[in-house]
Structure formats: structure tokens, C-alpha cells
Amino acid sequence: MNLEKVFFGFFIILALTLNFGFFLGDIDNPDHHNVYELMAAIVVSLIATSLKFGDRTHMGALLLATSLVADLQLVTAAIIWAVFVSVDNPMTPMLMASIVSLSGGALLANITSVVLLVIESAVIRR
């Protein structure tokens, strides 16, 4: 067992599950989406991205690209949440739907990353 591969897979799957946890719920209901879960998804996704920088294969480039897309969408969602919601401006359903939609795009990128990881693992086994 390669410990580096274990950490690599752990962070990729953790990024996916945290993103899914934030995405799950009514799209316009702020009570169903926790800001701390979004922050955890961003941090773990950034860690997963940093682990992909060393791989110089074609599959590694695809994994890095999917992770960068997920990071960009999650960070954009956090910026929208931080900029438009303040003490004077409460969260509106339209704004929450925008934030959750961005996390949905990141979720799709994370699913693609996990599928690529599974394909790479299956190819290595042969």
C-alpha cells in the first residue's frame, strides 16, 4: 500500500463529499446550506489541488484541471456570499440559489475528478 496514494484519494473523495453536503438541500433555502461546510469544502479542495501539482502525466493534468475548476467555483461562491451578504443585507433566495449553483458546478468537477481517479486506478491494476 502506497501511503501517498491513500492521502491523495482521501482528499479527493473528502472534497467531493464536503461539496455534496453543502449542495444538498433546497437550492434557495439558506437554512439548508452552512457557510462552515462551504469553507471546509474550499480548504479540502485546495489541499487536493496542491497534491495534484506533482503529477506530470496526461491523467494528472486532467485531474489538476478538474480540481482547479472546482476551486474556482467554490471560491467564487464564497466571495459572492461574503460580498453580498452583510449585516444590512440579509441572504435572499436568489443569492442563495446562485451560491448553491456554483457549488453544484464544483460538485460536477469533483465527480469528474473521482471518476478519472477510478479509471486511472483500474488501468494501473492491469
Tab-separated table of C-alpha atoms in Angstrom:
chain	number	residue	atom	x	y	z
A	1	MET	CA	0.000	0.000	0.000
A	2	ASN	CA	1.312	3.396	-1.036
A	3	LEU	CA	0.595	5.952	1.724
A	4	GLU	CA	0.904	8.861	-0.718
A	5	LYS	CA	-1.880	7.400	-2.868
A	6	VAL	CA	-4.028	6.903	0.230
A	7	PHE	CA	-3.741	10.603	1.169
A	8	PHE	CA	-4.313	11.620	-2.453
A	9	GLY	CA	-7.513	9.587	-2.743
A	10	PHE	CA	-8.631	10.616	0.739
A	11	PHE	CA	-8.509	14.333	-0.030
A	12	ILE	CA	-10.148	13.952	-3.447
A	13	ILE	CA	-13.049	11.966	-2.022
A	14	LEU	CA	-13.327	14.222	1.049
A	15	ALA	CA	-13.542	17.264	-1.242
A	16	LEU	CA	-16.342	15.562	-3.158
A	17	THR	CA	-18.312	14.594	-0.071
A	18	LEU	CA	-17.999	18.007	1.600
A	19	ASN	CA	-19.105	19.698	-1.600
A	20	PHE	CA	-22.048	17.305	-1.876
A	21	GLY	CA	-23.007	18.012	1.731
A	22	PHE	CA	-23.139	21.726	1.043
A	23	PHE	CA	-25.010	21.272	-2.249
A	24	LEU	CA	-27.695	19.015	-0.770
A	25	GLY	CA	-30.961	20.738	0.192
A	26	ASP	CA	-33.385	23.249	-1.262
A	27	ILE	CA	-31.440	25.443	-3.626
A	28	ASP	CA	-32.887	28.740	-2.370
A	29	ASN	CA	-33.205	27.972	1.343
A	30	PRO	CA	-30.260	29.387	3.336
A	31	ASP	CA	-31.109	27.141	6.293
A	32	HIS	CA	-30.092	24.089	4.242
A	33	HIS	CA	-26.590	25.352	3.389
A	34	ASN	CA	-23.963	26.040	6.050
A	35	VAL	CA	-21.206	28.574	5.462
A	36	TYR	CA	-18.740	26.493	7.501
A	37	GLU	CA	-19.374	23.489	5.279
A	38	LEU	CA	-18.588	25.658	2.251
A	39	MET	CA	-15.369	26.807	3.905
A	40	ALA	CA	-14.400	23.202	4.702
A	41	ALA	CA	-15.112	22.236	1.078
A	42	ILE	CA	-12.865	25.065	-0.140
A	43	VAL	CA	-9.982	24.199	2.196
A	44	VAL	CA	-10.064	20.477	1.389
A	45	SER	CA	-10.414	21.198	-2.328
A	46	LEU	CA	-7.362	23.484	-2.209
A	47	ILE	CA	-5.382	20.774	-0.393
A	48	ALA	CA	-6.455	18.222	-3.027
A	49	THR	CA	-5.358	20.619	-5.762
A	50	SER	CA	-1.945	21.082	-4.189
A	51	LEU	CA	-1.466	17.294	-4.111
A	52	LYS	CA	-2.061	17.124	-7.880
A	53	PHE	CA	0.727	19.539	-8.853
A	54	GLY	CA	3.474	16.904	-8.905
A	55	ASP	CA	1.851	14.550	-11.416
A	56	ARG	CA	3.199	15.215	-14.944
A	57	THR	CA	1.112	12.624	-16.805
A	58	HIS	CA	-1.831	13.400	-19.075
A	59	MET	CA	-4.211	11.998	-16.469
A	60	GLY	CA	-2.525	14.163	-13.843
A	61	ALA	CA	-3.135	17.244	-15.992
A	62	LEU	CA	-6.819	16.345	-16.304
A	63	LEU	CA	-7.092	15.788	-12.549
A	64	LEU	CA	-5.441	19.158	-11.918
A	65	ALA	CA	-7.778	20.883	-14.379
A	66	THR	CA	-10.898	19.463	-12.747
A	67	SER	CA	-9.626	20.439	-9.335
A	68	LEU	CA	-8.845	23.988	-10.455
A	69	VAL	CA	-12.382	24.309	-11.836
A	70	ALA	CA	-13.828	23.130	-8.522
A	71	ASP	CA	-11.614	25.568	-6.601
A	72	LEU	CA	-12.584	28.476	-8.811
A	73	GLN	CA	-16.296	27.814	-8.460
A	74	LEU	CA	-16.163	27.264	-4.703
A	75	VAL	CA	-14.070	30.387	-4.121
A	76	THR	CA	-16.422	32.399	-6.333
A	77	ALA	CA	-19.383	31.135	-4.286
A	78	ALA	CA	-17.627	32.184	-1.077
A	79	ILE	CA	-16.802	35.620	-2.484
A	80	ILE	CA	-20.421	36.137	-3.523
A	81	TRP	CA	-21.554	35.074	-0.060
A	82	ALA	CA	-19.059	37.391	1.668
A	83	VAL	CA	-19.539	40.422	-0.567
A	84	PHE	CA	-23.294	40.496	-0.987
A	85	VAL	CA	-24.374	39.344	2.445
A	86	SER	CA	-23.587	41.673	5.294
A	87	VAL	CA	-25.333	42.873	8.390
A	88	ASP	CA	-27.549	45.217	6.399
A	89	ASN	CA	-28.199	42.831	3.503
A	90	PRO	CA	-29.774	39.525	4.512
A	91	MET	CA	-29.458	36.396	2.388
A	92	THR	CA	-32.074	36.303	-0.356
A	93	PRO	CA	-33.311	33.127	-2.076
A	94	MET	CA	-31.901	34.345	-5.411
A	95	LEU	CA	-28.449	34.891	-3.930
A	96	MET	CA	-28.515	31.514	-2.167
A	97	ALA	CA	-29.512	29.841	-5.431
A	98	SER	CA	-26.505	31.446	-7.146
A	99	ILE	CA	-24.129	30.245	-4.439
A	100	VAL	CA	-25.530	26.703	-4.476
A	101	SER	CA	-25.434	26.622	-8.284
A	102	LEU	CA	-21.736	27.456	-8.214
A	103	SER	CA	-21.146	24.695	-5.686
A	104	GLY	CA	-23.111	22.375	-7.990
A	105	GLY	CA	-20.643	23.126	-10.766
A	106	ALA	CA	-17.800	22.385	-8.380
A	107	LEU	CA	-19.548	19.147	-7.427
A	108	LEU	CA	-19.642	18.108	-11.074
A	109	ALA	CA	-15.917	18.847	-11.389
A	110	ASN	CA	-15.224	16.812	-8.231
A	111	ILE	CA	-17.272	13.882	-9.571
A	112	THR	CA	-15.251	14.035	-12.790
A	113	SER	CA	-12.053	14.003	-10.755
A	114	VAL	CA	-13.122	10.922	-8.795
A	115	VAL	CA	-14.174	9.124	-11.987
A	116	LEU	CA	-10.771	9.899	-13.538
A	117	LEU	CA	-9.058	8.641	-10.396
A	118	VAL	CA	-11.024	5.374	-10.522
A	119	ILE	CA	-10.189	4.952	-14.234
A	120	GLU	CA	-6.507	5.572	-13.532
A	121	SER	CA	-6.568	3.040	-10.695
A	122	ALA	CA	-8.237	0.440	-12.948
A	123	VAL	CA	-5.642	0.981	-15.681
A	124	ILE	CA	-2.744	0.616	-13.217
A	125	ARG	CA	-4.158	-2.701	-11.956
A	126	ARG	CA	-3.964	-4.244	-15.460
